[in-house]
Coordinates of C-alpha atoms in Angstrom, one line a residue:
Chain A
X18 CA 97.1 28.8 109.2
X19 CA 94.3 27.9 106.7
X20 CA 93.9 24.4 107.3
X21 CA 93.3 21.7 104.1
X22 CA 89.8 19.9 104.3
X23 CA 88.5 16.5 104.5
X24 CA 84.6 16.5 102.9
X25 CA 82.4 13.6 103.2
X26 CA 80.1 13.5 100.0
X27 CA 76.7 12.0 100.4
X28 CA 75.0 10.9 97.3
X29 CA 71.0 11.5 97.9
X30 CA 68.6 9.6 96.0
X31 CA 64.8 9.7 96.8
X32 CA 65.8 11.2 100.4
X33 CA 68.6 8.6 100.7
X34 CA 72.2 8.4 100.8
X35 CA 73.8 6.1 97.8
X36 CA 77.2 5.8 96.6
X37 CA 77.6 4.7 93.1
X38 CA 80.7 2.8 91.6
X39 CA 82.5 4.6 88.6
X40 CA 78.6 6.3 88.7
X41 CA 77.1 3.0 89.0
X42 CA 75.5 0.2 91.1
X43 CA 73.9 2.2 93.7
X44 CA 74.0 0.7 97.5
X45 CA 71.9 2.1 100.4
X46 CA 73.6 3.6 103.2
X47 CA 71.3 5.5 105.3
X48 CA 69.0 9.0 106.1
X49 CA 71.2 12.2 104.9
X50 CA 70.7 14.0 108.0
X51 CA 71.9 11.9 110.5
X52 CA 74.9 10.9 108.2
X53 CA 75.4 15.1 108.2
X54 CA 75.3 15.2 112.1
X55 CA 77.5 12.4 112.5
X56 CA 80.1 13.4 110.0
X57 CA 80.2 16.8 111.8
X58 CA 80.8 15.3 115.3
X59 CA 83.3 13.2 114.0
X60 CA 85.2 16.3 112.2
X61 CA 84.1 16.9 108.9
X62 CA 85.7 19.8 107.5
X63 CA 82.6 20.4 105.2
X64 CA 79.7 18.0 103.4
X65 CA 78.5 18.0 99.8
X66 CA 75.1 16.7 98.8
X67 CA 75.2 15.3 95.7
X68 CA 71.5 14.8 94.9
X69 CA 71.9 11.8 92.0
X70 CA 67.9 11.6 90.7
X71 CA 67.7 15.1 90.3
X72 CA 64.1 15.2 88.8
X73 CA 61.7 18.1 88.4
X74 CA 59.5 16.4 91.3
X75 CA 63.1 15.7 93.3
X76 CA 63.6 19.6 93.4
X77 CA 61.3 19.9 96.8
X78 CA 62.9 16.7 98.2
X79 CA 66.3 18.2 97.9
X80 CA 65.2 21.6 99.4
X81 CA 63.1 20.0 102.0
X82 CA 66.7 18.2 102.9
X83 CA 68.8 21.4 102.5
X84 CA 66.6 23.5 105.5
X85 CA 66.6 19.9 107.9
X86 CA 70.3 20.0 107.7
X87 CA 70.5 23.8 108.2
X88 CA 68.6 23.2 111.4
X89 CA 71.0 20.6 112.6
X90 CA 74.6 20.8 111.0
X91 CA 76.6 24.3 112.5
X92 CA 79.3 23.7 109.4
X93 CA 79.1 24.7 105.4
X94 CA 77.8 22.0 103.4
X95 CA 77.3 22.3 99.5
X96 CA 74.4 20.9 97.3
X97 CA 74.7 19.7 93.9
X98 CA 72.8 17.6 91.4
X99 CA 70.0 18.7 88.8
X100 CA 70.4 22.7 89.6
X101 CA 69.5 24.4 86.6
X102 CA 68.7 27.9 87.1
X103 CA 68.8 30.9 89.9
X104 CA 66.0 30.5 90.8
X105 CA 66.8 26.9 91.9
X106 CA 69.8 27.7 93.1
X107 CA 68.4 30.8 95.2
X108 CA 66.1 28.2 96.6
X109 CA 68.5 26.1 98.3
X110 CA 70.8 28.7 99.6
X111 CA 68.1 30.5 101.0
X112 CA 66.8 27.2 102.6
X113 CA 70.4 26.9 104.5
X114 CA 73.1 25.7 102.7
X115 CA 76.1 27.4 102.1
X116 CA 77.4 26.3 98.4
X117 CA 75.6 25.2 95.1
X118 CA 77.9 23.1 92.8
X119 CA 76.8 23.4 89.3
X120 CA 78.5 20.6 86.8
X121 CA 76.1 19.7 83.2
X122 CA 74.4 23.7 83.4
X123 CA 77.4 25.3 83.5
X124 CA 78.4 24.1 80.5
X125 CA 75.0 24.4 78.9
X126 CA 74.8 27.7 80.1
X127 CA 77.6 29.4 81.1
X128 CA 75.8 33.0 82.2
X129 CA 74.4 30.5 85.5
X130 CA 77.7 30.8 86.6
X131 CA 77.9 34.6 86.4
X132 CA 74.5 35.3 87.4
X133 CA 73.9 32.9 91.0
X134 CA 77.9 34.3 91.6
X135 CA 76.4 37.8 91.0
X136 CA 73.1 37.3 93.2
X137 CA 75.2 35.2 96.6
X138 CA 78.8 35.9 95.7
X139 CA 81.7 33.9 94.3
X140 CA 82.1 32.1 97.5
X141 CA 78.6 30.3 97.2
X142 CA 79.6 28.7 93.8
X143 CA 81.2 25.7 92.7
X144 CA 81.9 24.6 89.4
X145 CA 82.3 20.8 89.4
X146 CA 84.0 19.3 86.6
X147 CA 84.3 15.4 85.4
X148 CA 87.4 14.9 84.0
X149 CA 88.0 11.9 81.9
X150 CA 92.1 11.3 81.2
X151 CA 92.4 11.5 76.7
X152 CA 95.6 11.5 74.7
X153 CA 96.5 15.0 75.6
X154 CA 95.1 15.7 78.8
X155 CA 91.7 15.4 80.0
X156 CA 88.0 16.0 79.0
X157 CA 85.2 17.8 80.6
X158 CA 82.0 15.0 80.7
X159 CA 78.6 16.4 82.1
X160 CA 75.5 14.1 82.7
X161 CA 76.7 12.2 85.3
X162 CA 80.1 11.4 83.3
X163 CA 78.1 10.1 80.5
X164 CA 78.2 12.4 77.8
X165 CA 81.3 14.2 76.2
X166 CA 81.5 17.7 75.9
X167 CA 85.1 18.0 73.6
X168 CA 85.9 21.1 76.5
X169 CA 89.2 20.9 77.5
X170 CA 89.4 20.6 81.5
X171 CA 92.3 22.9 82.0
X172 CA 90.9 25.6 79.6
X173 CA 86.9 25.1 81.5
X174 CA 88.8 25.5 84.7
X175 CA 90.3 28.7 83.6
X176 CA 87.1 29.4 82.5
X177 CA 84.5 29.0 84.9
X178 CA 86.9 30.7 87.4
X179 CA 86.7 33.9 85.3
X180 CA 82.6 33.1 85.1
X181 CA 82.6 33.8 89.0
X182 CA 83.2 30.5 90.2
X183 CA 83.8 30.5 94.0
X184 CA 85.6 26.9 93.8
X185 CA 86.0 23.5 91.6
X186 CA 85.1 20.3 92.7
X187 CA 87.3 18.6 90.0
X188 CA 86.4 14.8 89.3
X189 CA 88.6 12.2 87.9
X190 CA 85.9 9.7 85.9
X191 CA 88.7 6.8 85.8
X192 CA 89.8 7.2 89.5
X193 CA 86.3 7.7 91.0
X194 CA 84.8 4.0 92.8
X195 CA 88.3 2.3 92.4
X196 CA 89.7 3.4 95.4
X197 CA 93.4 3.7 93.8
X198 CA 94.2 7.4 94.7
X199 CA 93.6 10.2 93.2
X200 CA 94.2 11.7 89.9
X201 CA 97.1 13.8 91.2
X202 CA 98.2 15.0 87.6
X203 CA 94.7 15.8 86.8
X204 CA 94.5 17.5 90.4
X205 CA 98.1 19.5 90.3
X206 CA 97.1 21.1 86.3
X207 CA 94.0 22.1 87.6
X208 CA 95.5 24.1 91.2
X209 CA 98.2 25.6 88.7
X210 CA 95.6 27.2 86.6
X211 CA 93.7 28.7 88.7
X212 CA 93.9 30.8 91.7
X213 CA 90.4 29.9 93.2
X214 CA 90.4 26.7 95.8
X215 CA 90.4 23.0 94.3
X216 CA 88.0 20.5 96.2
X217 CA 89.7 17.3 94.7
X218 CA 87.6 13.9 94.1
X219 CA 87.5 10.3 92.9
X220 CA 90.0 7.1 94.3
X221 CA 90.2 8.0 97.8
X222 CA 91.1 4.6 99.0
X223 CA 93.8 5.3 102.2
X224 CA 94.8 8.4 104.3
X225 CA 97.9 7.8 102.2
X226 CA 95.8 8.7 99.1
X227 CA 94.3 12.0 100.9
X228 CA 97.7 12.8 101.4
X229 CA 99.0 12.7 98.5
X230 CA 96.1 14.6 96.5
X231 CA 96.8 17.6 98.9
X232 CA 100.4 17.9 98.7
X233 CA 102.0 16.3 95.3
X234 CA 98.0 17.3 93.8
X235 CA 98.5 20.7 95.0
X236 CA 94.3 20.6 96.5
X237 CA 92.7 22.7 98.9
X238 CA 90.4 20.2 100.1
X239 CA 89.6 16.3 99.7
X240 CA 86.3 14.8 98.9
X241 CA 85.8 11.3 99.5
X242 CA 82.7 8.7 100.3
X243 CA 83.2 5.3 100.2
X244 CA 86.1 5.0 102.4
X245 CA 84.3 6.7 105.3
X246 CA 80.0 5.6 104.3
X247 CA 81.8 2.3 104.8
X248 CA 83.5 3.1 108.2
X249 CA 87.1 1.8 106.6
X250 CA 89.0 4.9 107.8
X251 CA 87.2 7.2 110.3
X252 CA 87.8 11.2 109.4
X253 CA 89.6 11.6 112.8
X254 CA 92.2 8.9 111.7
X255 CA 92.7 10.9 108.2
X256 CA 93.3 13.8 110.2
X257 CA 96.0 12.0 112.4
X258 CA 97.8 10.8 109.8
X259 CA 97.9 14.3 107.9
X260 CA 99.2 16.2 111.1
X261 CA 101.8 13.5 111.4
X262 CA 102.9 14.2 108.0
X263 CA 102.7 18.0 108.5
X264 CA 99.3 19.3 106.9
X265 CA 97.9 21.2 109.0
X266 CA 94.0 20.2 109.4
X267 CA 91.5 21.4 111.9
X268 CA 91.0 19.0 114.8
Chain B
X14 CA 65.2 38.7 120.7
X15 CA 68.1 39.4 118.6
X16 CA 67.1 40.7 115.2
X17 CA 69.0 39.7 112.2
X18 CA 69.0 42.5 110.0
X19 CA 67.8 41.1 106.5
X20 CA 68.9 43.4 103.4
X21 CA 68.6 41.0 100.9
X22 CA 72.5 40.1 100.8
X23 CA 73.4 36.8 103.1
X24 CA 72.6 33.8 104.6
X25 CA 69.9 34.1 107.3
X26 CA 68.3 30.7 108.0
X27 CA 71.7 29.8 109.1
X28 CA 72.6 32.3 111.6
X29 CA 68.6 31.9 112.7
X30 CA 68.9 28.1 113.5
X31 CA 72.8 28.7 115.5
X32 CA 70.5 30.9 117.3
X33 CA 67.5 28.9 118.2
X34 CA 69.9 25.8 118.5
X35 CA 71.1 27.8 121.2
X36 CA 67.9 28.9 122.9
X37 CA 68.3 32.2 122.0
X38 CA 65.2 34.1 120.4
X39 CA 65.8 35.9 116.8
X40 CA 63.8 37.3 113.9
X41 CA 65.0 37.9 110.5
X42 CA 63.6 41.8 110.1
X43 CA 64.4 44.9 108.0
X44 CA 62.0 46.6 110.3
X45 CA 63.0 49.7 112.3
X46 CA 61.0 49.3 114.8
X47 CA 62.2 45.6 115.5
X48 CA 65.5 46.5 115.0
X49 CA 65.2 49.1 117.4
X50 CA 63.7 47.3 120.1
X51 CA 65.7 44.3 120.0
X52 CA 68.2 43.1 122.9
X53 CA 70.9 42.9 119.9
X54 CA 71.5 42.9 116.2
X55 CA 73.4 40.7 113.7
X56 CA 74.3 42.4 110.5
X57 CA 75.4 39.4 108.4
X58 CA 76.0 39.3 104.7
X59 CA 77.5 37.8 101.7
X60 CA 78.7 39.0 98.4
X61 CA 79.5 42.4 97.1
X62 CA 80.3 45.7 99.4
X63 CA 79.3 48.3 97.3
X64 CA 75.6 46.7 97.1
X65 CA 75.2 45.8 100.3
X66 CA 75.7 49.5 101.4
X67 CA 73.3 50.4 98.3
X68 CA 70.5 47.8 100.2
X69 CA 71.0 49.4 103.3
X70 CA 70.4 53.1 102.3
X71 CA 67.8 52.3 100.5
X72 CA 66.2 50.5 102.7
X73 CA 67.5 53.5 105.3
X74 CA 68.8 50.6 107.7
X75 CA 71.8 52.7 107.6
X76 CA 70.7 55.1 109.6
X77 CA 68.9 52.6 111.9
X78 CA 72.0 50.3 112.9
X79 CA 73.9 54.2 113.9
X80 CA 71.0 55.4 115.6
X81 CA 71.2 51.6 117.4
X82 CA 75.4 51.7 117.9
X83 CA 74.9 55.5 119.4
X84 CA 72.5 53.7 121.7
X85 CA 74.6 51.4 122.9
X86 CA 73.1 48.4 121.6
X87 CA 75.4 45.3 121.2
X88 CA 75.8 45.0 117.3
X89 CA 77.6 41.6 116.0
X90 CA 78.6 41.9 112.0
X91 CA 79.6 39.1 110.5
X92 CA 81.7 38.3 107.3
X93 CA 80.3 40.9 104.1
X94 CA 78.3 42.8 107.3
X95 CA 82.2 43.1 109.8
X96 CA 83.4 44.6 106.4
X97 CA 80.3 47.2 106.4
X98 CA 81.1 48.4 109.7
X99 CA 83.9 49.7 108.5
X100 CA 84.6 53.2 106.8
X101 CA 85.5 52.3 102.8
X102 CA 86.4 49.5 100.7
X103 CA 88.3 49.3 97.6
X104 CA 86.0 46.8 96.1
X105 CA 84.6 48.5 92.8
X106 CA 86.7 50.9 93.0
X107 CA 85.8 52.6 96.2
X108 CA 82.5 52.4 98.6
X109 CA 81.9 53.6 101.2
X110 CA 80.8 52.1 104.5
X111 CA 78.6 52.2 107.5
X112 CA 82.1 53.8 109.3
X113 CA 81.1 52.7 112.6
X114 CA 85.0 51.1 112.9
X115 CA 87.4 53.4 111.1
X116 CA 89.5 51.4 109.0
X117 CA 89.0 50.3 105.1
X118 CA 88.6 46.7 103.7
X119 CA 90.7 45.7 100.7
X120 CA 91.4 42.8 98.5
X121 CA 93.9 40.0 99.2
X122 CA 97.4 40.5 97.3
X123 CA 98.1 38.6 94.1
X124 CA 99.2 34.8 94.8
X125 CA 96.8 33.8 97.0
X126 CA 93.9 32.1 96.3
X127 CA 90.7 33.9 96.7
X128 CA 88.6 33.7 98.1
X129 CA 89.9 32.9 101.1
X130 CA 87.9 29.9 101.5
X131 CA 88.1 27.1 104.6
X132 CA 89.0 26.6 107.9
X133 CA 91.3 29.2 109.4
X134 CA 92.9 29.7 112.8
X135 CA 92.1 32.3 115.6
X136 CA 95.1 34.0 117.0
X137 CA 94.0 35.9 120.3
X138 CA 95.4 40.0 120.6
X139 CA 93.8 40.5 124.0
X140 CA 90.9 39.6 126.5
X141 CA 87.8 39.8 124.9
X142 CA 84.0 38.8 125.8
X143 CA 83.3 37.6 122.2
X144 CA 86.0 35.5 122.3
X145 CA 85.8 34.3 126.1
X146 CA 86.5 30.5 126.3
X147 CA 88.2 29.9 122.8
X148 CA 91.2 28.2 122.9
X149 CA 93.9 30.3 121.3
X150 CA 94.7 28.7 117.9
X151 CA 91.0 27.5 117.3
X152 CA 89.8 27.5 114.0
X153 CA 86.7 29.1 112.3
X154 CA 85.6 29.1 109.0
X155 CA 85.6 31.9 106.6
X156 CA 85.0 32.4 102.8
X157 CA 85.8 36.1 101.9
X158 CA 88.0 38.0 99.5
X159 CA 88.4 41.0 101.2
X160 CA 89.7 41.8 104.6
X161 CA 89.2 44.7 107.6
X162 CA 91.8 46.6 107.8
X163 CA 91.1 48.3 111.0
X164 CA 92.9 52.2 111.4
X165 CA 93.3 51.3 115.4
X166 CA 95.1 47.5 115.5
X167 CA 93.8 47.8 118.6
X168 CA 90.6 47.2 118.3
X169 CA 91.5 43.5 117.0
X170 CA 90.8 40.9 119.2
X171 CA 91.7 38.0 116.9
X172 CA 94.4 37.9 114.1
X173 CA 94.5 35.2 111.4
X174 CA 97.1 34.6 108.9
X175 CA 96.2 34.5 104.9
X176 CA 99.6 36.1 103.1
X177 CA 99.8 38.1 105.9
X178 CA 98.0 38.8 109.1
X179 CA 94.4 40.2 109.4
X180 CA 92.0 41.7 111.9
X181 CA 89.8 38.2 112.2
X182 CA 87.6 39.8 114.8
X183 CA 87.0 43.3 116.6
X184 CA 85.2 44.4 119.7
X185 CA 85.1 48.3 120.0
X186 CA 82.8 48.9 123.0
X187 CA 79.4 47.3 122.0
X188 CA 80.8 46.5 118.7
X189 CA 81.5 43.0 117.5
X190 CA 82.9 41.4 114.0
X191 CA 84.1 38.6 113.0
X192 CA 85.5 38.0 109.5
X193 CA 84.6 34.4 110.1
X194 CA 81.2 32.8 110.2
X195 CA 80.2 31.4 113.5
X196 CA 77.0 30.1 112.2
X197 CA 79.3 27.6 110.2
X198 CA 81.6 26.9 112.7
X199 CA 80.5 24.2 114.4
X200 CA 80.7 23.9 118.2
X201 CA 83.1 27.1 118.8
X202 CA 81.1 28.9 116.2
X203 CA 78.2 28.3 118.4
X204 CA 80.1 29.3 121.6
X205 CA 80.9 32.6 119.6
X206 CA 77.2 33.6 119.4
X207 CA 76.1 32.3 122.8
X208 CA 79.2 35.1 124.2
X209 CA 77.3 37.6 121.9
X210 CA 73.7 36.7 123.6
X211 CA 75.1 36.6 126.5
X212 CA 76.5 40.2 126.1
X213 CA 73.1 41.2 124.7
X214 CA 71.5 39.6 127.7
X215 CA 73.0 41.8 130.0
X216 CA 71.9 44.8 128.5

């Protein structure tokens, strides 16, 4: 049975992992590639990279720490943050990893999508999307969740799914940093609109929370930081409590 | 050396490090010559069939890797490169393959989500020395939209279940698949490949 997945996600600035609040307030918590190996002994399902200072001079940095994990980490990780083109896209898949995750130039330019899913397959590309709750469902924010875009997130789903996206890493703004659970409303619209996988994200706070997102929020997969950077659940004891309740994980 | 046949579809590095994590020697090559005189070969491989057979006729690597199975030469394919062992796919329409493994690769049914995408568990058919010392039940991880169908189910040597149940991984003689990646599949995945040099070793 395909098994749902837990995913670590380590923010990378200048060569280190972060983890912001709500995108904010930055705290220090140690070298990317040892957090990799140590997430993958204790279980991780998969890792994302979120590089956070994605600069022009960043791009080497971030390549540079795609091939060191490659050499060391024997399960898919995904990096995201500041990838613009093919060509940078091509060079960090072809350095190791397994996944790019593509959020502000997707929507800027929505061929990327087609063209790196064209070039490495559907499988290799995610599409992730900020969501920000409105009146009548929920907005699609790119920039690091600062700047609006008026897209619709179920219609962009629907979208960048026909584009060639491989998978969506769908993020609720108001849940991410609070450690409240996730958007499960957000995360169910999304999983009935499409028929690729859902990687949901933002307000993990408890097992109960992970839980919750992949049954009642209908996702494939759970992304979460804070509550394992800060060793407050480990991943083995998310996994326990999810066989207990019946999801089948990998253990 | 194990030579890991690069056609310009797939990720190499990856299946290059499991490798040399494991002590094993490997090149990345399109050469004939390398890929003639290696120990073993690793056909890997992402993305679409229909190009990937177009890369490897143009490059004339077909002919290679069945001038290397007639041989005898232990031949591992691996996700995109299991499904060109076989003889067609429907994907774009129709394409045909390397038909080392008779059998044809089609698309997962309506309702599922594709692709196939995660961790996924091995059900064992039969005794198998790719497979030798995985726990039945263990789980790899795949990410694929189409799937071997294999004209001989007996060639299977692992099931898995997505909407229905699937040939996972084949051994036919000196031919091994697997539709999942061991490069990506942690500690097991590893195992896989150090049974596949270990068969190559022997050779």
């Amino acid at each position: 049975m395909l098994a749902k997945r837990i995913i670590p996600c380590l923010d990378v600035k200048d060569g280190r992992v972060v983890k912001g609040i709500s995108f904010v307030n930055l705290r220090d918590a140690g070298d990317p590639v040892e957090c990799a190996k140590a997430y993958s002994n204790a279980g991780a399902d998969e890792l994302v990279f979120l590089d956070i200072t994605a600069t022009i001079e960043a791009r080497k940095t971030i390549i540079d720490l795609a091939s060191r994990v490659a050499k060391e980490v024997f399960i898919p990780y995904t990096i995201g943050g500041g990838i613009s083109s093919l060509d940078d896209a091509r060079a960090i898949l072809e350095a190791g990893a397994e996944k790019i995750s593509i959020n502000t130039a997707a929507v800027r330019n929505e061929r990327l999508i087609t063209d790196i899913s064209k070039a490495f397959g559907n499988q290799a590309v995610i599409v992730a999307i900020d969501a920000l709750r409105r009146e009548n469902g929920w907005e699609v924010f790119i920039s690091a969740g600062t700047e609006p875009t008026g897209l619709d997130v179920i219609k962009w789903a629907k979208k960048v799914e026909k584009l060639g996206a491989g998978e969506i890493l769908l993020t609720s703004i108001d849940a991410d940093g609070h450690q409240t659970g996730y958007d499960i409303e957000l995360t169910a619209a999304v999983c009935d609109a499409v028929s690729i996988p859902v990687i949901a994200s933002g307000g993990a706070g408890s097992p109960e929370d992970i839980y919750r997102v992949l049954t009642e929020g209908k996702a494939d997969a759970a992304l979460a930081a804070s509550i394992f950077h800060y060793g407050k659940y480990t991943i083995g004891q998310v996994k326990e409590y999810l066989h207990k309740k019946g999801v089948c994980v990998r253990k | 050396m194990i030579a890991i046949v690069d056609y310009g579809l797939g990720n190499l590095k990856s299946i290059l490090y499991a490798l040399e994590r494991l002590g094993q020697e490997a090149i990345i090559t399109s050469s004939r010559e390398e890929i003639l005189s290696a120990d073993g070969i690793i056909l890997p491989g992402v993305g679409a069939f229909r190009r990937g057979m177009e890369n490897l006729n143009k490059t004339n690597l077909t002919a290679v890797l069945k001038e290397s199975v007639k041989a005898d030469k232990p031949i591992l394919g691996i996700c995109l490169g299991m499904q060109l062992l076989f003889t067609r796919s429907s994907e774009h329409g129709r394409s045909n393959g390397l038909n080392i493994i008779p059998g044809r690769v089609e698309k997962f049914g309506a309702g599922l989500k594709v692709p196939h995408m995660g961790w996924n568990q091995i059900h064992k058919t039969r005794p198998s020395s790719l497979l030798a010392g995985i726990p039945e039940g263990a789980f790899f991880y795949f990410a694929h939209s189409y799937y071997p169908i294999p004209a001989d189910a007996g060639v299977s040597v692992g099931v898995s279940e997505y909407g229905g149940q699937f040939a996972s991984a084949v051994e036919v003689g000196r031919v091994f698949a697997t539709q999942f990646h061991p490069e990506r599949s942690g500690n097991l995945g590893l195992h896989v490949l150090e049974n596949f040099c270990k068969i190559c070793r022997k050779s």
